mmCIF file with all atom_site columns, N, CA, C and O in Angstrom:
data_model
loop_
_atom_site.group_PDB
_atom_site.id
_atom_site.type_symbol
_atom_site.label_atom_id
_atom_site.label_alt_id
_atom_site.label_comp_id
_atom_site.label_asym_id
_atom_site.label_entity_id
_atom_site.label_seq_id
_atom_site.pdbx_PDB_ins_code
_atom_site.Cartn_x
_atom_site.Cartn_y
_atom_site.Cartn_z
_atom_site.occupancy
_atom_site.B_iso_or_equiv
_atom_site.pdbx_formal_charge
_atom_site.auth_seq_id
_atom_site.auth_comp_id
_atom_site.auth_asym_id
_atom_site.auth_atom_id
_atom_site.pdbx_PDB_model_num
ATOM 1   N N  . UNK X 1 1  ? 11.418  3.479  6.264   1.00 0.00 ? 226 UNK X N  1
ATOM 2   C CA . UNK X 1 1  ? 10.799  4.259  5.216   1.00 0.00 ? 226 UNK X CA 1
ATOM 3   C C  . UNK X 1 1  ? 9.607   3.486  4.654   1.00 0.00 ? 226 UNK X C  1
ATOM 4   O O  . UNK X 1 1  ? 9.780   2.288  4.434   1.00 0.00 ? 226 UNK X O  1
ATOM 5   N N  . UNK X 1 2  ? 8.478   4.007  4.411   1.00 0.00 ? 227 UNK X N  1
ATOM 6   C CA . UNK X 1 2  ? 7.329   3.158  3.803   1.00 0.00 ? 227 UNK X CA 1
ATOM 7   C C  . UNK X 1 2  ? 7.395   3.690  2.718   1.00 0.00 ? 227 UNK X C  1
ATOM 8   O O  . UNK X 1 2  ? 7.987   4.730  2.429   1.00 0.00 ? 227 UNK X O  1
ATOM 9   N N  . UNK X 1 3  ? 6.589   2.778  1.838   1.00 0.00 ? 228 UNK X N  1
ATOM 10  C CA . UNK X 1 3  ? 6.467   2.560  0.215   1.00 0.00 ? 228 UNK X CA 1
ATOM 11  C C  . UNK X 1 3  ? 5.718   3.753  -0.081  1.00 0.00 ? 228 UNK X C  1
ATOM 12  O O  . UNK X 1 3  ? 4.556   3.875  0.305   1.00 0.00 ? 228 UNK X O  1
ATOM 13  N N  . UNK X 1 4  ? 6.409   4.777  -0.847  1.00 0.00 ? 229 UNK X N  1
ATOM 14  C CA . UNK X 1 4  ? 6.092   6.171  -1.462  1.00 0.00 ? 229 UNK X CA 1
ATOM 15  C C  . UNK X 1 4  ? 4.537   5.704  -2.413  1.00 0.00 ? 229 UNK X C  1
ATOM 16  O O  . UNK X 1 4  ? 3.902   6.591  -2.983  1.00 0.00 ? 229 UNK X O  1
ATOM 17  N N  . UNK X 1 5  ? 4.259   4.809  -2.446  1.00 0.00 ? 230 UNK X N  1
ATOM 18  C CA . UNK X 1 5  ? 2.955   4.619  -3.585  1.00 0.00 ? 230 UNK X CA 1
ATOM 19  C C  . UNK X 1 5  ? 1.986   4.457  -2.441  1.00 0.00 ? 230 UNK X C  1
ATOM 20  O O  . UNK X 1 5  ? 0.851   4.774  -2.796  1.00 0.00 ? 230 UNK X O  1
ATOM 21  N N  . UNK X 1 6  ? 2.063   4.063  -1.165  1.00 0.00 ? 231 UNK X N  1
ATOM 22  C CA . UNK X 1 6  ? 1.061   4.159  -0.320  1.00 0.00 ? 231 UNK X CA 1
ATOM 23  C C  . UNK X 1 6  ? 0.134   5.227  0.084   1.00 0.00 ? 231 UNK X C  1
ATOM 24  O O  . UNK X 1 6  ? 0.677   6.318  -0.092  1.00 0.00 ? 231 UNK X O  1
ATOM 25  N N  . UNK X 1 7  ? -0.946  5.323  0.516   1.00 0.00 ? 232 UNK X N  1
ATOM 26  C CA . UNK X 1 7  ? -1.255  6.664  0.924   1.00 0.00 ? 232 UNK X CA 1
ATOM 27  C C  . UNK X 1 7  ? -2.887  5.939  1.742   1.00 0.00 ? 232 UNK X C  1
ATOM 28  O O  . UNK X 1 7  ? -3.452  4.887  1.441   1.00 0.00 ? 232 UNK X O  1
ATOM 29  N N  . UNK X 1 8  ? -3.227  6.818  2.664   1.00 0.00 ? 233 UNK X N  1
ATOM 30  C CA . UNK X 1 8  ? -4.475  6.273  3.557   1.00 0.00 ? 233 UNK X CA 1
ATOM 31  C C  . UNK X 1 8  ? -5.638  7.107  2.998   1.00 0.00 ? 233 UNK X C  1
ATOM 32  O O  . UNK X 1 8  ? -5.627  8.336  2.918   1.00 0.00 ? 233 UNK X O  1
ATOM 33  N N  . UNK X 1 9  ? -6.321  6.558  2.741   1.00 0.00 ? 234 UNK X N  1
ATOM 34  C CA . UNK X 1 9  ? -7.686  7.780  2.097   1.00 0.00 ? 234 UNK X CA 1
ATOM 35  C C  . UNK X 1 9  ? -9.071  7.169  3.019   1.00 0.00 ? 234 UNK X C  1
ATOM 36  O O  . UNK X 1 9  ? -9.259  5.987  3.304   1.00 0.00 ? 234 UNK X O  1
ATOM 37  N N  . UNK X 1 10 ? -9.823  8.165  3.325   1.00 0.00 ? 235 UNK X N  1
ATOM 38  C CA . UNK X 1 10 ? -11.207 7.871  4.178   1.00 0.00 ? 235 UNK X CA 1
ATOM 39  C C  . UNK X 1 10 ? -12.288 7.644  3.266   1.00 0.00 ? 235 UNK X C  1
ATOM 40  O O  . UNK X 1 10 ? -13.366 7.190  3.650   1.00 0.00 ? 235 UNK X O  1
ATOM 41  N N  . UNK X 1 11 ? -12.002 7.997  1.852   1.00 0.00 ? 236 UNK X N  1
ATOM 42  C CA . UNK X 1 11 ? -13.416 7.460  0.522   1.00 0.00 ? 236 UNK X CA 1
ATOM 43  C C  . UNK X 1 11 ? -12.476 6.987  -0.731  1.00 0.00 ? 236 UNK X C  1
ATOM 44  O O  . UNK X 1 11 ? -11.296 7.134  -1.052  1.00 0.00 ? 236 UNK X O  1
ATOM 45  N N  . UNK X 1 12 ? -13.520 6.404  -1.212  1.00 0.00 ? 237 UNK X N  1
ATOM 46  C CA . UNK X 1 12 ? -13.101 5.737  -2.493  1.00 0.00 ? 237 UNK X CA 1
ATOM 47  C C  . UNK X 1 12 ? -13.596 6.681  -3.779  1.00 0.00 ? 237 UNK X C  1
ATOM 48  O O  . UNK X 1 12 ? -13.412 6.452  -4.974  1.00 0.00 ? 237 UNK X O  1
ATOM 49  N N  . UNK X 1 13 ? -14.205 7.687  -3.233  1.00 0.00 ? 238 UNK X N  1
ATOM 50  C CA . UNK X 1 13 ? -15.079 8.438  -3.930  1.00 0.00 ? 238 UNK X CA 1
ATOM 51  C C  . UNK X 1 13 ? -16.549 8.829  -4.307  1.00 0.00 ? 238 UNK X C  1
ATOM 52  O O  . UNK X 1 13 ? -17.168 9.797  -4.747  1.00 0.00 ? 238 UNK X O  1
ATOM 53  N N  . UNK X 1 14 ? -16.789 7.393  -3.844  1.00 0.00 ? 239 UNK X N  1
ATOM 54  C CA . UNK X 1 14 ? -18.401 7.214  -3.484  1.00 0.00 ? 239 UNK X CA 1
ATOM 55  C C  . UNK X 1 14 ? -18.397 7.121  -2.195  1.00 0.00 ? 239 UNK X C  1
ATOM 56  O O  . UNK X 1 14 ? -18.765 8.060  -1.489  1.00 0.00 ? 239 UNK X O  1
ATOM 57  N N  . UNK X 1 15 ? -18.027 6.100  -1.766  1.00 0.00 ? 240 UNK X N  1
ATOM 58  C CA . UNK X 1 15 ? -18.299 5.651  -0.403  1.00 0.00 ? 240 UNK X CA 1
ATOM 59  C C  . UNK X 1 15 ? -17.550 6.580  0.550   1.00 0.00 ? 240 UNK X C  1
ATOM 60  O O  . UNK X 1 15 ? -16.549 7.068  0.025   1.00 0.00 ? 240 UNK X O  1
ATOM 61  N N  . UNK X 1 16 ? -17.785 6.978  1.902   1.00 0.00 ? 241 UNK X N  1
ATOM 62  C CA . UNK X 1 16 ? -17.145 7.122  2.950   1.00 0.00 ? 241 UNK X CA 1
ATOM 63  C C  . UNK X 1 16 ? -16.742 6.238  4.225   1.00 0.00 ? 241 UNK X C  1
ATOM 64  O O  . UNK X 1 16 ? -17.475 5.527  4.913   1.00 0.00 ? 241 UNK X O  1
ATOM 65  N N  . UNK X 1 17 ? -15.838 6.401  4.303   1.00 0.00 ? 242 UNK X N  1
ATOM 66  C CA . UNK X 1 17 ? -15.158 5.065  5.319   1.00 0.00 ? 242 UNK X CA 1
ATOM 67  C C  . UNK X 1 17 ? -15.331 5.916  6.571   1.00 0.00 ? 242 UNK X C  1
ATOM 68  O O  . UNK X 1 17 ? -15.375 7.131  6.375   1.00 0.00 ? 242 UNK X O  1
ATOM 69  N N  . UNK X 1 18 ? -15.440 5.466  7.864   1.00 0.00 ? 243 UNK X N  1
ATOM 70  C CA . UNK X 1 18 ? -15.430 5.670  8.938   1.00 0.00 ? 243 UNK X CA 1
ATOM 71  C C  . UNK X 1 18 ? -13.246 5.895  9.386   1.00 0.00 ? 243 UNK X C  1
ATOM 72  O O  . UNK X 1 18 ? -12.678 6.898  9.820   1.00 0.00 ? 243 UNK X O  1
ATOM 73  N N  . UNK X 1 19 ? -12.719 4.695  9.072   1.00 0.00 ? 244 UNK X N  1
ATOM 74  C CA . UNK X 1 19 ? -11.471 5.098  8.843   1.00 0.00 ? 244 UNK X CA 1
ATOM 75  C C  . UNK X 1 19 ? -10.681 5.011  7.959   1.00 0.00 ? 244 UNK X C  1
ATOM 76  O O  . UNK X 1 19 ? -10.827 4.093  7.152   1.00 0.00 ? 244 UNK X O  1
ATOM 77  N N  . UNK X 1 20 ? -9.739  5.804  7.838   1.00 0.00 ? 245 UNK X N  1
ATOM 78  C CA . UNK X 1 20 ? -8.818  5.572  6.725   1.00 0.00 ? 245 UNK X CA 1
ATOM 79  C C  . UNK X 1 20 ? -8.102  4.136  6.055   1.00 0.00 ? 245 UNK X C  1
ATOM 80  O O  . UNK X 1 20 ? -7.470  3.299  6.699   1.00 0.00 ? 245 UNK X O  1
ATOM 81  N N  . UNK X 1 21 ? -8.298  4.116  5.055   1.00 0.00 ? 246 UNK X N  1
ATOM 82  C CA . UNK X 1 21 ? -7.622  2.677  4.329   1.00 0.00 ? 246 UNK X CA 1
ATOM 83  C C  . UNK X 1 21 ? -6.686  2.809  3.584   1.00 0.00 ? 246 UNK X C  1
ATOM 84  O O  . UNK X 1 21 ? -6.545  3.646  2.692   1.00 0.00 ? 246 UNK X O  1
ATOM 85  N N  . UNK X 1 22 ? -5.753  1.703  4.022   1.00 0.00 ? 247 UNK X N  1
ATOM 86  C CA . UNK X 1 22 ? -4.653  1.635  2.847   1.00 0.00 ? 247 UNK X CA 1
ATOM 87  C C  . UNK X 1 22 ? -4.930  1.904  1.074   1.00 0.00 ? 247 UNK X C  1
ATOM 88  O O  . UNK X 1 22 ? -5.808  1.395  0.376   1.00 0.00 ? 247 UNK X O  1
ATOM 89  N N  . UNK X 1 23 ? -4.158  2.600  0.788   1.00 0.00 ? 248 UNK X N  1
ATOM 90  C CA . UNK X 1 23 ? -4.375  2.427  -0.773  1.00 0.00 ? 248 UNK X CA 1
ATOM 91  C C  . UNK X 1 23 ? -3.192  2.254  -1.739  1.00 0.00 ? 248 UNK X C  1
ATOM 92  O O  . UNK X 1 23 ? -2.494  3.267  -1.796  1.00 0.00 ? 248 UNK X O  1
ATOM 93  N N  . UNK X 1 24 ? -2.783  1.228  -2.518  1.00 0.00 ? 249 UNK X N  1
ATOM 94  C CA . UNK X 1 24 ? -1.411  1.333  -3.264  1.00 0.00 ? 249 UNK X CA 1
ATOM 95  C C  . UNK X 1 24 ? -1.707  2.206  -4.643  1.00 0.00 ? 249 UNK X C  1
ATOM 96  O O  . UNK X 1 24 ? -2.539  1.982  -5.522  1.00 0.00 ? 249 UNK X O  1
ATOM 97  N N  . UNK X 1 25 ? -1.079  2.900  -4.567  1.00 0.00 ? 250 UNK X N  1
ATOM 98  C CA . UNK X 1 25 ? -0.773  3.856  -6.060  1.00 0.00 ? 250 UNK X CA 1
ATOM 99  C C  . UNK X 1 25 ? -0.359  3.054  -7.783  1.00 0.00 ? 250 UNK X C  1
ATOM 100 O O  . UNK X 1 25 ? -0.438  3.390  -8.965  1.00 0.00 ? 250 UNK X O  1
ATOM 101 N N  . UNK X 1 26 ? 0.033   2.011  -7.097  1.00 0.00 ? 251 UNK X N  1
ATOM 102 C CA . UNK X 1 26 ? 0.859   1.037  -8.696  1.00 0.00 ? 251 UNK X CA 1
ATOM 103 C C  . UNK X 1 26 ? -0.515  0.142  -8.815  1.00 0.00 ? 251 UNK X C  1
ATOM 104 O O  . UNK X 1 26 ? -1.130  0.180  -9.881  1.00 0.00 ? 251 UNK X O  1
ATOM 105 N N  . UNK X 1 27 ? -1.043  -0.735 -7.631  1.00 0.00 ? 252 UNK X N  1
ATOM 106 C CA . UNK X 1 27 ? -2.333  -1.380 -8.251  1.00 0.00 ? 252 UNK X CA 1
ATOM 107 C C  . UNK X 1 27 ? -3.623  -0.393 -8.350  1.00 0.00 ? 252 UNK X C  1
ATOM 108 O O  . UNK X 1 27 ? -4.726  -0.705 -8.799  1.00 0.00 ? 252 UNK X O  1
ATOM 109 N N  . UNK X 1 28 ? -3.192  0.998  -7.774  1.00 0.00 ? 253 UNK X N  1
ATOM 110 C CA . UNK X 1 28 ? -4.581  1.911  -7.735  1.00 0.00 ? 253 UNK X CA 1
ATOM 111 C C  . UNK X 1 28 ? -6.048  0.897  -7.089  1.00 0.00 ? 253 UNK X C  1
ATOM 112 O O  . UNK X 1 28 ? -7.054  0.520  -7.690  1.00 0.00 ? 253 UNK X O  1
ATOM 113 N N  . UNK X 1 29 ? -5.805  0.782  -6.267  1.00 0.00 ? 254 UNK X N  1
ATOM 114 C CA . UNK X 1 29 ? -6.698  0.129  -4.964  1.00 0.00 ? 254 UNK X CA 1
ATOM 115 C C  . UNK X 1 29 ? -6.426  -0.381 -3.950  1.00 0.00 ? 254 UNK X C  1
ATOM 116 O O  . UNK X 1 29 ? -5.388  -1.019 -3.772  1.00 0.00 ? 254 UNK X O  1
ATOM 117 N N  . UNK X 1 30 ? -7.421  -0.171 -2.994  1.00 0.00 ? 255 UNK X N  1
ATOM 118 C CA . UNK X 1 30 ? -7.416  -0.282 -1.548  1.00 0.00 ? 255 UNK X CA 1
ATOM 119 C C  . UNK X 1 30 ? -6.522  -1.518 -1.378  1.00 0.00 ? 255 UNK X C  1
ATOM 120 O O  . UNK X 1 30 ? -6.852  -2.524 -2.006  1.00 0.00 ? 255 UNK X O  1
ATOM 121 N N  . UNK X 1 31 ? -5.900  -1.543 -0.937  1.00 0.00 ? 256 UNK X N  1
ATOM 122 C CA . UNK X 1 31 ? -5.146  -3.099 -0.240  1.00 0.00 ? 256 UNK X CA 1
ATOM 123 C C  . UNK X 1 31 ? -5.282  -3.463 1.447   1.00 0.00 ? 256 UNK X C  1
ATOM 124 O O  . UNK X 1 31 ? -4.999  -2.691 2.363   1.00 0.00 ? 256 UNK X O  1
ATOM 125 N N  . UNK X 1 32 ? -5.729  -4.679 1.556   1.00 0.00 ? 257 UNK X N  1
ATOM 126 C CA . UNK X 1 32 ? -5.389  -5.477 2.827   1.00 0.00 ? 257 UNK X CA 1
ATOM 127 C C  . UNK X 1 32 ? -4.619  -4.693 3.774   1.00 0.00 ? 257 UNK X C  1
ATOM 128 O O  . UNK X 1 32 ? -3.797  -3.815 3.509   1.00 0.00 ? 257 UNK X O  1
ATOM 129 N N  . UNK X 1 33 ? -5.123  -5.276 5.338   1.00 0.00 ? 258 UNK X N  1
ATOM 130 C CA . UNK X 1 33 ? -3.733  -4.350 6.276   1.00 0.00 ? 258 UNK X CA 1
ATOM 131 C C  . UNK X 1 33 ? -2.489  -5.316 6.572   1.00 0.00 ? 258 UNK X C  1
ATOM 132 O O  . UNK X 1 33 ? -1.410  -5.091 7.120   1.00 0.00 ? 258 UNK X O  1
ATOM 133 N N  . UNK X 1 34 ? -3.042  -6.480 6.006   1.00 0.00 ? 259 UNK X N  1
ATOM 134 C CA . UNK X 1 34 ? -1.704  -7.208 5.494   1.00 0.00 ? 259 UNK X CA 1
ATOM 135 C C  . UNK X 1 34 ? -0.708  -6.827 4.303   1.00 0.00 ? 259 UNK X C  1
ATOM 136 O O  . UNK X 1 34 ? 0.396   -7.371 4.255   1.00 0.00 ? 259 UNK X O  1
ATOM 137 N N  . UNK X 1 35 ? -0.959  -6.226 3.685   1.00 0.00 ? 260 UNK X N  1
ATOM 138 C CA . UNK X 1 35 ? -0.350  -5.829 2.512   1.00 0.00 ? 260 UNK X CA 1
ATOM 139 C C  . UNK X 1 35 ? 0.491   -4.294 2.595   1.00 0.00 ? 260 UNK X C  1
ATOM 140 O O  . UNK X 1 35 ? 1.519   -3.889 2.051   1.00 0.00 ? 260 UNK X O  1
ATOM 141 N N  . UNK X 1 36 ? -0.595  -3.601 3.661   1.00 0.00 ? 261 UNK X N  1
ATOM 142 C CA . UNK X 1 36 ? 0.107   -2.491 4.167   1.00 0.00 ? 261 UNK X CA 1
ATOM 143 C C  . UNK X 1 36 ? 0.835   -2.664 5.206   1.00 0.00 ? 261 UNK X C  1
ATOM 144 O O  . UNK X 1 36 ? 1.593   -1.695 5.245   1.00 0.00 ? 261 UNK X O  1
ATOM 145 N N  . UNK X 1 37 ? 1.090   -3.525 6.296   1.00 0.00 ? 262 UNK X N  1
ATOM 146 C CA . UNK X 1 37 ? 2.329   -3.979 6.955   1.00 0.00 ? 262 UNK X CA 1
ATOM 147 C C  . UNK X 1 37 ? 3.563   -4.316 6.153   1.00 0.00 ? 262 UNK X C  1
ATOM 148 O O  . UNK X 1 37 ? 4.628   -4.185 6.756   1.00 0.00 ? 262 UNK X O  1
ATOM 149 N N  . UNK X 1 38 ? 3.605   -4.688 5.015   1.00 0.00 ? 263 UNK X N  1
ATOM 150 C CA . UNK X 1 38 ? 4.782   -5.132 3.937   1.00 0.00 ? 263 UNK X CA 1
ATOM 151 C C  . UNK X 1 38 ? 5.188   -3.530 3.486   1.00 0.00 ? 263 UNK X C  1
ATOM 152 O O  . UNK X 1 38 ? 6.381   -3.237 3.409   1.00 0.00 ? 263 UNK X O  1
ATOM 153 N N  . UNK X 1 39 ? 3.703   -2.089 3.073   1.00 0.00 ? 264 UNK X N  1
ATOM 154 C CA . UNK X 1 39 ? 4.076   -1.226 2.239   1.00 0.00 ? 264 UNK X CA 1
ATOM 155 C C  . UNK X 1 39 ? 5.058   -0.779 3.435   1.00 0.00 ? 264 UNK X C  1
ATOM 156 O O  . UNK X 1 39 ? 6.271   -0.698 3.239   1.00 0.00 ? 264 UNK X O  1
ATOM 157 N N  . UNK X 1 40 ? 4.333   -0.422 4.991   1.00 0.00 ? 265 UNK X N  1
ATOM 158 C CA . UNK X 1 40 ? 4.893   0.613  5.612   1.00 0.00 ? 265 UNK X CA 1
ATOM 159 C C  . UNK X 1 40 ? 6.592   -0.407 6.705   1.00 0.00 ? 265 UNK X C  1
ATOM 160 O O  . UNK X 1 40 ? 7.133   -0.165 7.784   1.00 0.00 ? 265 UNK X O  1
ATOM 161 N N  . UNK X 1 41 ? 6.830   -1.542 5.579   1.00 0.00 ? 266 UNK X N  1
ATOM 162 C CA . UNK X 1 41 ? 8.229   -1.806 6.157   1.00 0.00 ? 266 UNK X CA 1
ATOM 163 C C  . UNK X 1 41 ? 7.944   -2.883 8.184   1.00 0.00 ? 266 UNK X C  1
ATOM 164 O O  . UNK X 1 41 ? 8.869   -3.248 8.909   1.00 0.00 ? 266 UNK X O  1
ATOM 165 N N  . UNK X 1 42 ? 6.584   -3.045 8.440   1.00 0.00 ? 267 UNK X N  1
ATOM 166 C CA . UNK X 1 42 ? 6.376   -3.664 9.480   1.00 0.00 ? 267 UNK X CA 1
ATOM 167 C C  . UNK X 1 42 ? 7.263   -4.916 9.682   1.00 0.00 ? 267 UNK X C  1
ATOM 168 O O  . UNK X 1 42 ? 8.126   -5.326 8.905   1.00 0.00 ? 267 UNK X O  1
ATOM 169 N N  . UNK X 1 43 ? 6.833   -5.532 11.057  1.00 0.00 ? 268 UNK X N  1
ATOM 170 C CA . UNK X 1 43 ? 7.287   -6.961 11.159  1.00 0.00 ? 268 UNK X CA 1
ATOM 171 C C  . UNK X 1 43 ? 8.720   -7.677 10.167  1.00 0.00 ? 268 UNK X C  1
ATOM 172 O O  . UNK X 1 43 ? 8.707   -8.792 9.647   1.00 0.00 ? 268 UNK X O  1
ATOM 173 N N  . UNK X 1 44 ? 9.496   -7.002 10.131  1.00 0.00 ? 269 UNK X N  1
ATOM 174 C CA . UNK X 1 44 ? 10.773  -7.071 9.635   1.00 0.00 ? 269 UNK X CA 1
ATOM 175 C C  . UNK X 1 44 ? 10.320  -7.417 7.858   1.00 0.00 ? 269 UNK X C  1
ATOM 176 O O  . UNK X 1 44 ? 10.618  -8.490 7.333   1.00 0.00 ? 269 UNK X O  1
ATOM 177 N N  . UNK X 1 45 ? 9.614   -6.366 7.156   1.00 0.00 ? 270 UNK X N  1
ATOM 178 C CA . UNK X 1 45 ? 9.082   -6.639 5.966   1.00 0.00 ? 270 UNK X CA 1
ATOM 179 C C  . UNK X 1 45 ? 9.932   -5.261 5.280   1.00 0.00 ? 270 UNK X C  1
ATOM 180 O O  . UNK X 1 45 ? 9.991   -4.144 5.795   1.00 0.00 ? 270 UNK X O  1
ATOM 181 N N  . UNK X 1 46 ? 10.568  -5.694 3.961   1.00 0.00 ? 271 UNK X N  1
ATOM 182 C CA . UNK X 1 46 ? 10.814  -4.260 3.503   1.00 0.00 ? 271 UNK X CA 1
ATOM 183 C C  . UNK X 1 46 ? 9.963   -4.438 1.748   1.00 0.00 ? 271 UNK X C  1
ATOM 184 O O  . UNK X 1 46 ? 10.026  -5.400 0.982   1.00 0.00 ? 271 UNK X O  1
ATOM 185 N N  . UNK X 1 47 ? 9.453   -3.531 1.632   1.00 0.00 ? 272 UNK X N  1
ATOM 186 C CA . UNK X 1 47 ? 8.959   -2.776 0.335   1.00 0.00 ? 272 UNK X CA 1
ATOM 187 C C  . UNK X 1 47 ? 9.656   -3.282 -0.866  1.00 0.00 ? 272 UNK X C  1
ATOM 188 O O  . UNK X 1 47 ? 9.348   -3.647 -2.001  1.00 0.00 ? 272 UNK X O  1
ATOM 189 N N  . UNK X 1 48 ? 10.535  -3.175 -0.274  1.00 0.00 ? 273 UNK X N  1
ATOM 190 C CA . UNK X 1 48 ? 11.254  -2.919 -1.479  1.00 0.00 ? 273 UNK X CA 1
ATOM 191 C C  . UNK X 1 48 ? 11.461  -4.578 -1.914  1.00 0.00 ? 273 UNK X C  1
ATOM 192 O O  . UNK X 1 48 ? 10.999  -5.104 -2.926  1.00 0.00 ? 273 UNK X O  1
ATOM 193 N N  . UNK X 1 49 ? 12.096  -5.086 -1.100  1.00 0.00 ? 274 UNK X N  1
ATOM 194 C CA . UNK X 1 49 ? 12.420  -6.730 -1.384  1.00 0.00 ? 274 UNK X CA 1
ATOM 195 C C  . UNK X 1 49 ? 11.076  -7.480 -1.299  1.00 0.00 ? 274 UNK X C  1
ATOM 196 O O  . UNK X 1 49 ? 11.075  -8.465 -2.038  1.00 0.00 ? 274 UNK X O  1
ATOM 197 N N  . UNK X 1 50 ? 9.983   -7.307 -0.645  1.00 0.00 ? 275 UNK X N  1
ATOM 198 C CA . UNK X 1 50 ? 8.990   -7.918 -0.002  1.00 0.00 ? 275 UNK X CA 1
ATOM 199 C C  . UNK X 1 50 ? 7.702   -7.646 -1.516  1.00 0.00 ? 275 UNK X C  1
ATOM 200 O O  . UNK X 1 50 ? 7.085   -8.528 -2.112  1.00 0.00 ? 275 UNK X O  1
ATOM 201 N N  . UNK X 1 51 ? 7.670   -6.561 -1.689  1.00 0.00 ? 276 UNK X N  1
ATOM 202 C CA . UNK X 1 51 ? 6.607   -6.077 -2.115  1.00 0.00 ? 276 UNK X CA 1
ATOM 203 C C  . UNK X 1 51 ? 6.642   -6.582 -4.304  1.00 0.00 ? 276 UNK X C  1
ATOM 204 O O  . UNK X 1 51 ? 7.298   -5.894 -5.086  1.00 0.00 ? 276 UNK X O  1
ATOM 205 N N  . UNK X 1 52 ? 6.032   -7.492 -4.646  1.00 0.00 ? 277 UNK X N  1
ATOM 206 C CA . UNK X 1 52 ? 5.870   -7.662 -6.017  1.00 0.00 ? 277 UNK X CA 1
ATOM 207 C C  . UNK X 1 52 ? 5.929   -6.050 -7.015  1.00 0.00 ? 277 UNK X C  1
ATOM 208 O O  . UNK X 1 52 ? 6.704   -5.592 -7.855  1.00 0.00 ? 277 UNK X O  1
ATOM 209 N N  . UNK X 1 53 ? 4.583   -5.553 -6.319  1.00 0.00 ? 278 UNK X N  1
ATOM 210 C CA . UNK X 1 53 ? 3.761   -4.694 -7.041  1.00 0.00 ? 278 UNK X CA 1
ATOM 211 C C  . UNK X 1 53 ? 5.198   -3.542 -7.467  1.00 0.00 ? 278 UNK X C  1
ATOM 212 O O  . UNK X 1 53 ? 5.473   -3.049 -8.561  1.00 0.00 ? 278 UNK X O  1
ATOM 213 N N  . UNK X 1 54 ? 6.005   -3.370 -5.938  1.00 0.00 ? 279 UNK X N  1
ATOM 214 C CA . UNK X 1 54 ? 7.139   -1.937 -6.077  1.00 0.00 ? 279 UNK X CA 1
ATOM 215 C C  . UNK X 1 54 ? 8.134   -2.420 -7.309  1.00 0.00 ? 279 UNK X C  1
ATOM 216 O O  . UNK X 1 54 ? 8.438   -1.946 -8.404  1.00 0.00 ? 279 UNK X O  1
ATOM 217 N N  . UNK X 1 55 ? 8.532   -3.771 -6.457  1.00 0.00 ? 280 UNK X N  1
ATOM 218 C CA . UNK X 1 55 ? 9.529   -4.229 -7.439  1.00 0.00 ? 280 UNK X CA 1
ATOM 219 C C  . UNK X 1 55 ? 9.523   -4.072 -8.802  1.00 0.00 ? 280 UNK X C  1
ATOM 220 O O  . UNK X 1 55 ? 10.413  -3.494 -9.425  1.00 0.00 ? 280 UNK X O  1
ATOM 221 N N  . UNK X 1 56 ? 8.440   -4.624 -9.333  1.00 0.00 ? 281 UNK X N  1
ATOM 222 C CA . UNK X 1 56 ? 7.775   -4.607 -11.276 1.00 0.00 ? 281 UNK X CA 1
ATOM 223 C C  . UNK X 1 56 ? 7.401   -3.187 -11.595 1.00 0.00 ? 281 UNK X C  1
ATOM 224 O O  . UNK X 1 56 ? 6.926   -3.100 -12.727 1.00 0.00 ? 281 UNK X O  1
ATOM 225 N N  . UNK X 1 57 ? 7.483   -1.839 -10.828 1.00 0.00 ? 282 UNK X N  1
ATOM 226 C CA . UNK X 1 57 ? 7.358   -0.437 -11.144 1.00 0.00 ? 282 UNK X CA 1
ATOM 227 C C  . UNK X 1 57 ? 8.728   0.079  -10.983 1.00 0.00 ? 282 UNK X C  1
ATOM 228 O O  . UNK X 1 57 ? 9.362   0.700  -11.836 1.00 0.00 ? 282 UNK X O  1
ATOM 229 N N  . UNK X 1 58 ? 9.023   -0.165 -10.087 1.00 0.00 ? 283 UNK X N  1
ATOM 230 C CA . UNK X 1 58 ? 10.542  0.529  -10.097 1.00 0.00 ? 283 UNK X CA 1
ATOM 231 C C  . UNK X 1 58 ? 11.653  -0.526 -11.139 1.00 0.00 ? 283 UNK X C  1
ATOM 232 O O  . UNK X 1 58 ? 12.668  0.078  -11.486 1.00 0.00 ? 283 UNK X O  1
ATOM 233 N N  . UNK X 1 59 ? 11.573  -1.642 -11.525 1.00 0.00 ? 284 UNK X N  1
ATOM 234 C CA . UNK X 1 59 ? 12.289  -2.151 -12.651 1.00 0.00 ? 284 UNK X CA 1
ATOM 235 C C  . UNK X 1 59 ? 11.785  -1.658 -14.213 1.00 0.00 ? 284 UNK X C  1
ATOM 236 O O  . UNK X 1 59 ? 12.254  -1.911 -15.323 1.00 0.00 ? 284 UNK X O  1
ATOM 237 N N  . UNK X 1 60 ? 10.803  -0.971 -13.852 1.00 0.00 ? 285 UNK X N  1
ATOM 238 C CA . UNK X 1 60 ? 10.754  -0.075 -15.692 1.00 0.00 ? 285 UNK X CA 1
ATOM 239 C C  . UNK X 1 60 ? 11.237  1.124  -15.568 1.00 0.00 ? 285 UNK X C  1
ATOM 240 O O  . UNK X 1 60 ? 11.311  1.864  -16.549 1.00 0.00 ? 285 UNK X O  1
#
């Protein structure tokens, strides 16, 4: 399961990207494709344990 705050967007609103980029919903900006290997659960990474940003949103 990948991290429900993720989502891939092709603009930032100004700009247009050629491809889609990670974006986290809790820091509201683009993140690393290192950071999105942790959202979407890669390389034996889970979200949930792995990820700061989920952890400190889903504990309020």
């Amino acid at each position: 399961m990948t991290c429900p705050y993720l989502s891939y967007r092709r603009s930032d609103g100004e700009l247009e990207f050629d491809t889609e980029r990670a974006y986290c919903g809790v820091v509201e900006e683009f993140v690393s494709p290192m950071r999105a290997d942790v959202c979407n659960d890669r390389h034996e990474l889970d979200h949930e344990r792995d990820c700061e940003f989920y952890r400190d949103t889903e504990s309020n």
